[in-house]
Coordinates of C-alpha atoms in Angstrom, one line a residue:
Chain A
X1 CA 93.4 128.1 102.6
X2 CA 94.4 129.1 106.1
X3 CA 96.7 132.1 106.5
X4 CA 99.6 132.9 104.3
X5 CA 102.0 132.5 107.3
X6 CA 100.9 129.3 109.1
X7 CA 104.3 128.3 110.4
X8 CA 106.0 128.8 113.7
X9 CA 109.7 127.7 113.3
X10 CA 110.2 126.7 117.0
X11 CA 106.9 125.0 117.6
X12 CA 106.9 121.2 118.0
X13 CA 103.2 121.1 116.8
X14 CA 104.2 119.4 113.6
X15 CA 100.6 118.5 112.6
X16 CA 99.7 122.2 112.5
X17 CA 101.7 122.6 109.3
X18 CA 101.9 118.9 108.2
X19 CA 98.2 118.7 107.6
X20 CA 97.7 122.0 105.7
X21 CA 95.0 121.8 103.0
X22 CA 97.5 122.6 100.2
X23 CA 99.6 119.5 101.2
X24 CA 96.4 117.4 101.1
X25 CA 95.6 118.7 97.6
X26 CA 99.1 117.8 96.3
X27 CA 99.0 114.4 98.0
X28 CA 95.7 113.6 96.4
X29 CA 97.1 114.9 93.1
X30 CA 99.9 112.2 93.2
X31 CA 97.2 109.5 93.8
X32 CA 95.3 110.9 90.8
X33 CA 98.4 110.7 88.6
X34 CA 98.7 107.0 89.5
X35 CA 95.0 106.3 88.8
X36 CA 95.3 108.1 85.5
X37 CA 98.4 106.1 84.6
X38 CA 96.6 102.9 85.4
X39 CA 93.5 103.8 83.3
X40 CA 95.7 104.7 80.3
X41 CA 97.8 101.5 80.7
X42 CA 94.7 99.2 80.9
X43 CA 93.2 100.8 77.7
X44 CA 96.5 100.5 75.9
X45 CA 96.9 96.8 77.0
X46 CA 93.3 96.0 75.8
X47 CA 94.0 97.4 72.4
X48 CA 97.3 95.7 71.9
X49 CA 96.3 92.4 73.6
X50 CA 95.7 90.3 70.4
X51 CA 99.1 91.4 69.1
X52 CA 100.7 90.2 72.4
X53 CA 99.0 86.8 72.2
X54 CA 96.9 87.4 75.3
X55 CA 93.1 87.3 75.6
X56 CA 91.0 90.0 77.3
X57 CA 89.9 87.3 79.8
X58 CA 93.5 86.7 80.6
X59 CA 94.1 90.4 81.1
X60 CA 91.2 90.5 83.5
X61 CA 92.5 87.4 85.4
X62 CA 95.9 89.0 85.7
X63 CA 94.5 92.3 87.0
X64 CA 92.4 90.4 89.6
X65 CA 95.3 88.1 90.6
X66 CA 97.6 91.2 91.1
X67 CA 94.9 93.0 93.1
X68 CA 94.3 90.0 95.4
X69 CA 98.0 89.4 95.9
X70 CA 98.5 93.0 96.9
X71 CA 95.9 93.0 99.7
X72 CA 98.2 91.6 102.4
X73 CA 101.3 93.6 101.6
X74 CA 99.2 96.7 101.1
X75 CA 97.5 96.4 104.5
X76 CA 101.0 95.9 106.1
X77 CA 102.0 99.2 104.6
X78 CA 98.8 100.8 106.0
X79 CA 99.7 99.7 109.5
X80 CA 103.2 101.1 109.3
X81 CA 101.9 104.3 107.8
X82 CA 99.3 104.9 110.6
X83 CA 102.1 104.5 113.1
X84 CA 104.0 107.3 111.4
X85 CA 101.1 109.7 111.2
X86 CA 102.0 111.6 114.3
X87 CA 105.6 112.1 113.1
X88 CA 105.0 113.3 109.5
X89 CA 101.2 114.1 109.2
X90 CA 98.8 112.4 106.8
X91 CA 99.8 114.0 103.4
X92 CA 103.5 113.4 103.8
X93 CA 102.9 109.8 105.0
X94 CA 100.5 109.1 102.1
X95 CA 103.0 110.2 99.4
X96 CA 106.3 109.3 101.0
X97 CA 105.6 106.1 102.9
X98 CA 102.5 104.8 101.1
X99 CA 103.8 105.5 97.6
X100 CA 107.2 106.5 96.2
X101 CA 109.4 105.4 99.1
X102 CA 109.1 103.0 102.0
X103 CA 108.9 103.3 105.7
X104 CA 112.6 102.3 106.0
X105 CA 114.1 104.7 103.4
X106 CA 111.9 107.7 104.3
X107 CA 112.4 107.6 108.1
X108 CA 116.1 107.0 107.5
X109 CA 116.2 110.1 105.2
X110 CA 114.2 112.1 107.7
X111 CA 116.4 111.1 110.6
X112 CA 119.6 111.9 108.6
X113 CA 118.2 115.3 107.6
X114 CA 117.1 116.1 111.2
X115 CA 120.6 115.3 112.4
X116 CA 122.1 117.9 110.1
X117 CA 120.1 120.4 112.0
X118 CA 121.2 119.1 115.3
X119 CA 117.8 117.6 116.0
X120 CA 116.2 114.1 116.4
X121 CA 112.9 112.8 115.1
X122 CA 110.0 113.1 117.5
X123 CA 111.6 114.7 120.6
X124 CA 111.6 118.3 121.8
X125 CA 114.2 119.3 119.1
X126 CA 111.8 118.1 116.3
X127 CA 110.3 121.5 115.4
X128 CA 108.3 122.6 112.5
X129 CA 111.4 123.9 110.8
X130 CA 113.2 120.5 111.3
X131 CA 110.1 118.7 109.9
X132 CA 110.0 120.9 106.8
X133 CA 113.7 120.4 106.1
X134 CA 113.3 116.6 106.6
X135 CA 110.2 116.5 104.4
X136 CA 112.1 118.5 101.7
X137 CA 115.2 116.2 101.9
X138 CA 113.2 113.0 101.7
X139 CA 111.1 114.4 98.8
X140 CA 114.2 115.4 96.9
X141 CA 115.7 111.9 97.5
X142 CA 112.5 110.3 96.2
X143 CA 112.5 112.7 93.2
X144 CA 116.0 111.5 92.4
X145 CA 114.7 107.9 92.2
X146 CA 112.0 109.0 89.7
X147 CA 114.5 111.1 87.7
X148 CA 116.8 108.1 87.5
X149 CA 113.9 106.0 86.3
X150 CA 112.9 108.7 83.7
X151 CA 116.5 109.0 82.4
X152 CA 117.5 105.3 82.6
X153 CA 114.4 103.6 81.2
X154 CA 114.8 104.9 77.6
X155 CA 118.5 104.1 77.7
X156 CA 117.9 100.6 79.0
X157 CA 115.2 100.1 76.4
X158 CA 117.7 100.9 73.6
X159 CA 119.9 98.3 75.2
X160 CA 122.7 100.6 76.2
X161 CA 125.6 98.4 76.5
X162 CA 127.5 100.6 78.9
X163 CA 124.8 100.1 81.5
X164 CA 124.8 96.3 81.1
X165 CA 128.6 96.1 81.3
X166 CA 128.6 97.4 84.9
X167 CA 130.5 95.0 87.0
X168 CA 127.9 92.6 88.7
X169 CA 130.0 92.4 91.8
X170 CA 129.9 96.2 92.1
X171 CA 126.1 96.1 91.7
X172 CA 125.8 93.5 94.4
X173 CA 128.2 94.9 97.0
X174 CA 128.0 98.7 96.9
X175 CA 124.2 99.1 97.3
X176 CA 124.2 96.4 100.1
X177 CA 127.1 98.2 101.8
X178 CA 125.4 101.6 101.5
X179 CA 122.1 100.2 103.0
X180 CA 123.8 98.2 105.8
X181 CA 126.2 101.1 106.6
X182 CA 123.3 103.6 106.8
X183 CA 121.0 101.5 109.0
X184 CA 123.8 100.2 111.2
X185 CA 124.9 103.8 111.8
X186 CA 121.3 104.9 112.5
X187 CA 120.7 101.9 114.8
X188 CA 123.8 102.5 116.8
X189 CA 122.9 106.2 117.0
X190 CA 119.6 105.2 118.7
X191 CA 121.5 103.0 121.2
X192 CA 123.3 106.2 122.4
X193 CA 120.1 107.9 123.5
X194 CA 118.0 106.6 126.5
X195 CA 117.5 103.1 128.0
X196 CA 114.0 103.2 126.6
X197 CA 115.4 103.8 123.1
X198 CA 117.8 100.9 123.5
X199 CA 115.1 98.5 124.7
X200 CA 112.8 99.7 121.9
X201 CA 115.5 99.0 119.2
X202 CA 116.2 95.6 120.7
X203 CA 112.5 94.7 121.0
X204 CA 111.9 95.7 117.4
X205 CA 114.9 93.7 116.2
X206 CA 113.9 90.6 118.3
X207 CA 110.3 90.7 117.0
X208 CA 111.5 90.9 113.4
X209 CA 113.9 88.1 114.0
X210 CA 111.1 85.9 115.4
X211 CA 108.7 86.8 112.5
X212 CA 111.4 85.9 109.9
X213 CA 112.3 82.7 111.7
X214 CA 108.7 81.5 112.0
X215 CA 108.0 82.6 108.4
X216 CA 111.0 80.6 107.2
X217 CA 110.7 77.6 109.5
X218 CA 106.9 77.0 109.3
X219 CA 106.5 78.5 105.8
X220 CA 104.2 81.3 106.8
X221 CA 104.8 83.7 103.9
X222 CA 102.5 86.5 105.2
X223 CA 104.6 87.0 108.4
X224 CA 107.4 88.2 106.2
X225 CA 105.3 91.1 105.0
X226 CA 103.9 91.9 108.4
X227 CA 107.2 91.7 110.2
X228 CA 107.9 95.4 110.2
X229 CA 104.3 96.2 111.3
X230 CA 104.6 93.7 114.2
X231 CA 108.1 95.1 115.1
X232 CA 106.7 98.6 115.2
X233 CA 103.5 97.8 117.2
X234 CA 105.3 95.7 119.8
X235 CA 108.2 98.1 119.9
X236 CA 105.9 101.0 120.6
X237 CA 103.9 99.0 123.3
X238 CA 107.2 98.3 125.1
X239 CA 108.3 101.9 124.7
X240 CA 104.9 103.1 126.0
X241 CA 104.9 100.9 129.1
X242 CA 108.5 101.7 130.0
X243 CA 108.0 105.4 129.4
X244 CA 104.8 105.8 131.3
X245 CA 105.4 103.5 134.3
X246 CA 108.6 105.4 134.9
X247 CA 110.6 102.2 135.3
X248 CA 113.2 103.8 133.2
X249 CA 114.5 107.0 134.6
X250 CA 116.3 107.9 131.3
X251 CA 113.2 108.8 129.4
Chain B
X1 CA 103.5 96.4 56.8
X2 CA 102.3 98.4 53.8
X3 CA 101.1 101.8 54.7
X4 CA 98.0 101.4 52.6
X5 CA 96.5 98.6 54.7
X6 CA 93.7 99.5 57.1
X7 CA 93.9 96.4 59.2
X8 CA 96.4 97.0 62.0
X9 CA 99.3 94.6 62.1
X10 CA 100.5 93.0 65.3
X11 CA 103.8 94.8 65.3
X12 CA 102.1 98.1 64.6
X13 CA 99.7 97.5 67.5
X14 CA 102.6 96.7 69.8
X15 CA 104.5 99.8 68.7
X16 CA 101.4 101.9 69.5
X17 CA 101.3 100.2 72.9
X18 CA 104.9 101.0 73.5
X19 CA 104.4 104.6 72.4
X20 CA 101.3 105.2 74.5
X21 CA 102.7 103.6 77.7
X22 CA 106.0 105.4 77.5
X23 CA 104.5 108.7 76.7
X24 CA 101.8 108.5 79.4
X25 CA 104.0 106.7 81.8
X26 CA 106.5 109.5 81.6
X27 CA 103.9 112.3 81.8
X28 CA 102.1 110.9 84.8
X29 CA 105.5 110.2 86.6
X30 CA 106.6 113.8 85.9
X31 CA 103.3 115.1 87.3
X32 CA 103.7 113.0 90.4
X33 CA 107.3 114.2 90.7
X34 CA 106.3 117.8 90.5
X35 CA 103.5 117.5 93.0
X36 CA 105.5 115.5 95.5
X37 CA 108.2 118.2 95.4
X38 CA 105.7 121.1 95.5
X39 CA 104.4 120.0 99.0
X40 CA 107.6 120.4 101.0
X41 CA 108.7 123.3 98.8
X42 CA 105.5 125.2 99.9
X43 CA 106.5 124.7 103.6
X44 CA 110.1 125.7 103.0
X45 CA 109.2 128.8 101.0
X46 CA 105.9 130.1 102.2
X47 CA 105.2 128.8 105.7
X48 CA 107.5 131.4 107.3
X49 CA 109.6 128.8 109.0
X50 CA 112.9 130.7 108.5
X51 CA 114.5 127.9 106.6
X52 CA 117.7 128.8 104.6
X53 CA 118.7 127.3 101.3
X54 CA 121.9 126.1 103.0
X55 CA 120.0 124.0 105.5
X56 CA 118.1 122.3 102.7
X57 CA 121.2 121.6 100.7
X58 CA 123.1 120.2 103.6
X59 CA 120.2 117.9 104.6
X60 CA 119.9 116.8 101.0
X61 CA 123.6 116.1 100.6
X62 CA 123.6 114.0 103.8
X63 CA 120.7 112.0 102.5
X64 CA 122.4 111.7 99.1
X65 CA 125.5 110.3 100.6
X66 CA 123.5 107.4 101.8
X67 CA 121.0 106.8 98.9
X68 CA 122.5 108.2 95.8
X69 CA 123.9 104.7 94.8
X70 CA 120.4 103.2 95.1
X71 CA 118.8 106.0 92.9
X72 CA 120.8 104.6 90.0
X73 CA 121.2 100.9 90.9
X74 CA 117.5 100.1 91.6
X75 CA 116.1 101.2 88.2
X76 CA 118.9 99.2 86.5
X77 CA 118.2 96.1 88.7
X78 CA 114.5 96.1 88.2
X79 CA 114.4 96.9 84.5
X80 CA 114.9 93.3 83.2
X81 CA 112.1 92.1 85.4
X82 CA 109.6 94.9 84.9
X83 CA 110.0 96.1 81.3
X84 CA 109.8 99.7 80.2
X85 CA 106.1 100.3 80.7
X86 CA 105.9 98.9 84.3
X87 CA 109.1 100.9 85.3
X88 CA 107.0 104.1 85.3
X89 CA 104.4 102.4 87.5
X90 CA 106.8 100.7 89.9
X91 CA 108.9 103.7 90.9
X92 CA 105.8 105.8 91.5
X93 CA 103.8 103.2 93.5
X94 CA 106.8 102.0 95.5
X95 CA 107.2 98.8 97.6
X96 CA 108.4 97.0 94.5
X97 CA 110.0 93.9 96.0
X98 CA 107.4 93.2 98.6
X99 CA 104.2 94.0 96.7
X100 CA 104.5 94.6 93.0
X101 CA 106.9 91.8 92.0
X102 CA 104.9 89.1 93.9
X103 CA 101.7 90.4 92.3
X104 CA 103.2 90.2 88.8
X105 CA 104.5 86.6 89.5
X106 CA 101.1 85.4 90.8
X107 CA 99.3 86.8 87.7
X108 CA 101.8 85.3 85.3
X109 CA 101.3 81.9 87.0
X110 CA 97.5 82.3 87.0
X111 CA 97.4 82.5 83.2
X112 CA 100.5 80.4 82.5
X113 CA 102.6 83.2 80.9
X114 CA 106.3 83.1 81.0
X115 CA 108.4 86.2 82.1
X116 CA 110.3 87.7 79.2
X117 CA 107.5 87.0 76.7
X118 CA 104.9 89.6 75.5
X119 CA 102.2 87.6 77.3
X120 CA 104.2 87.8 80.4
X121 CA 104.9 91.5 80.1
X122 CA 101.2 92.3 79.6
X123 CA 100.2 90.0 82.5
X124 CA 102.7 91.7 84.8
X125 CA 101.5 95.1 83.7
X126 CA 97.8 94.3 84.4
X127 CA 98.8 92.7 87.8
X128 CA 100.6 95.9 88.8
X129 CA 97.6 97.9 87.7
X130 CA 95.5 95.7 90.0
X131 CA 97.9 96.0 92.8
X132 CA 98.1 99.8 92.3
X133 CA 94.3 100.2 92.5
X134 CA 94.1 98.1 95.7
X135 CA 96.9 100.0 97.3
X136 CA 95.6 103.5 96.3
X137 CA 92.2 102.5 97.7
X138 CA 93.6 101.2 101.0
X139 CA 95.9 104.1 101.5
X140 CA 93.2 106.7 100.9
X141 CA 90.6 105.0 103.0
X142 CA 92.6 103.4 105.9
X143 CA 95.4 106.0 106.2
X144 CA 93.9 109.1 104.7
X145 CA 90.5 108.9 106.3
X146 CA 90.5 106.4 109.1
X147 CA 94.1 107.0 110.1
X148 CA 93.7 110.8 110.4
X149 CA 90.6 110.3 112.4
X150 CA 92.4 107.8 114.7
X151 CA 95.1 110.3 115.5
X152 CA 92.5 112.7 116.7
X153 CA 90.8 110.3 119.1
X154 CA 94.0 108.5 120.5
X155 CA 95.0 110.1 123.8
X156 CA 97.8 112.7 123.5
X157 CA 100.3 110.7 125.7
X158 CA 100.0 107.7 123.3
X159 CA 100.7 109.8 120.2
X160 CA 103.6 111.6 122.0
X161 CA 105.2 108.2 122.8
X162 CA 104.6 107.0 119.3
X163 CA 106.3 110.1 117.9
X164 CA 109.2 109.8 120.3
X165 CA 109.9 106.1 119.8
X166 CA 108.6 105.3 116.3
X167 CA 112.1 105.6 114.8
X168 CA 113.8 103.2 117.2
X169 CA 110.9 100.8 116.8
X170 CA 111.4 100.9 113.0
X171 CA 115.1 100.8 112.9
X172 CA 115.6 97.6 114.9
X173 CA 113.3 95.6 112.6
X174 CA 114.6 97.1 109.4
X175 CA 118.2 96.2 110.3
X176 CA 117.3 92.5 111.0
X177 CA 115.2 92.4 107.8
X178 CA 118.1 93.9 105.7
X179 CA 120.7 91.5 107.2
X180 CA 118.5 88.5 106.5
X181 CA 117.3 89.5 103.0
X182 CA 120.7 90.7 101.7
X183 CA 122.6 87.6 102.9
X184 CA 125.9 89.4 102.9
X185 CA 127.5 88.4 106.3
X186 CA 130.8 89.9 105.4
X187 CA 129.4 93.3 104.4
X188 CA 127.1 93.2 107.5
X189 CA 130.1 92.7 109.8
X190 CA 132.0 95.5 108.1
X191 CA 129.0 97.8 108.4
X192 CA 128.5 97.2 112.1
X193 CA 132.2 97.5 112.9
X194 CA 132.5 100.7 110.9
X195 CA 129.3 102.2 112.5
X196 CA 130.6 101.2 116.0
X197 CA 134.0 102.7 115.3
X198 CA 132.6 106.0 113.9
X199 CA 130.1 106.3 116.8
X200 CA 132.2 105.3 119.7
X201 CA 135.7 106.3 118.7
X202 CA 135.6 108.9 115.9
X203 CA 132.7 111.1 117.0
X204 CA 133.9 111.4 120.6
X205 CA 137.3 112.3 119.4
X206 CA 136.1 114.9 116.8
X207 CA 132.7 116.1 118.0
X208 CA 132.4 118.4 115.0
X209 CA 131.7 115.5 112.6
X210 CA 128.7 114.1 114.7
X211 CA 126.2 115.3 112.1
X212 CA 128.1 113.5 109.3
X213 CA 128.4 110.2 111.2
X214 CA 126.0 108.3 108.9
X215 CA 127.5 109.6 105.7
X216 CA 131.0 108.7 106.9
X217 CA 129.9 105.3 107.9
X218 CA 128.2 104.6 104.5
X219 CA 131.2 105.7 102.4
X220 CA 133.7 103.8 104.6
X221 CA 131.6 100.7 104.6
X222 CA 131.2 100.8 100.8
X223 CA 135.0 101.2 100.3
X224 CA 135.9 98.5 102.8
X225 CA 133.3 96.1 101.5
X226 CA 134.6 96.6 98.0
X227 CA 138.3 96.0 98.8
X228 CA 137.6 93.2 101.4
X229 CA 135.1 91.4 99.1
X230 CA 135.4 87.7 98.5
X231 CA 137.1 87.4 95.1
X232 CA 135.0 85.3 92.6
X233 CA 135.9 81.7 92.5
X234 CA 136.1 81.8 88.7
X235 CA 139.6 83.3 89.1
X236 CA 141.0 80.3 90.9
X237 CA 139.3 77.8 88.5
X238 CA 140.8 79.7 85.6
X239 CA 144.3 79.2 87.0
X240 CA 143.6 75.5 87.5
X241 CA 142.3 74.8 84.0

């Protein structure tokens, strides 16, 4: 392990602390937990298969079908993850974006956390301290999802009637309102920065709109999964050309 | 069902399956939970970054203001589709709606199993296992190995621009995706109006609340969306009948 004091609170060299060996070890550990779970589940399913009225050939077919169906969506997540590497470093991206969370929730969490420290993701205010607090906040939020799953699954299994009696209108409206409110606020926040930020947000939105329209109109299902990846790549290309050609003085 | 029989009965086998999957599902999830928290905790406590406990709590509360509803609602929403065993997989692997559920449906269709039956549950479980292995492999190879290498060879000005503009280039697409997939025009308008009001009127008037803008927007949107919701049509039909 490097030194016992690797950090420099004011440095913007995020990757110096984001790629520490201990973080790599813990990230690989999370992957190991998933692999172990999969192995245990497959063995348990094989043993109980006859009782469930499913043959071992059908178990194998299901495994393969699930694996093949996941290739496209999984590669789409890979693309988004690679784009985020310079912001969070590999271990954090692997665990937060690749697994537990998603690009949308984790970058939103990180941005909200950075704001509480008076900073913004990726610019000169995004120091090692801001990164560490953002990483902590998004990990705690991800942990709450897992804790809720650990607590609620046994209750739901027992068929807890109180959980089922939750008003369906409440279940439909409040989460949608929370998500839309959060992302509308974060989006408008970006519009208040530089002209490059504004054009990047608009490009990303337009690309996603086109992807979803084409996916719907011409029945191209994979475009729906790749929409975010396309939005990010084209958004970044536009940002790069505006930023480097200096056409936009605001940057 | 007699305890003296040596041949296992179907119901005993299924009970063993339930016990094994819920015990190991929980254990592996708790392990992942601890390791995923240990990483940032190490940075906060031991990297000498001068971070205070207050800073962490404020950041967490701001994030909680936005996502706490989803922590609880998502597990309840997905439970009927996933079943108990797959719950522990799904909330660890992530990307449930866009990767795991489609995989499960494709697998069930491939063997002609109906959702809600034991066959369907086992088929979905195996499909999620398959999806998990593909995803773990791709992430480790393409992001862990190739991605990390890519970052080292890409010119510094490109990674600088990527770092600076990655958030705006995500947020635009995510908003459009959310609006289209949620199909709640009324809530969408309320959210945009609230966010605009908070950002252009409230924050300039009271600069001290700038850091809370997102939390304020979320809570206000939720309250307004609830009270301005379209009342179910069943109320009016009841009056007619």
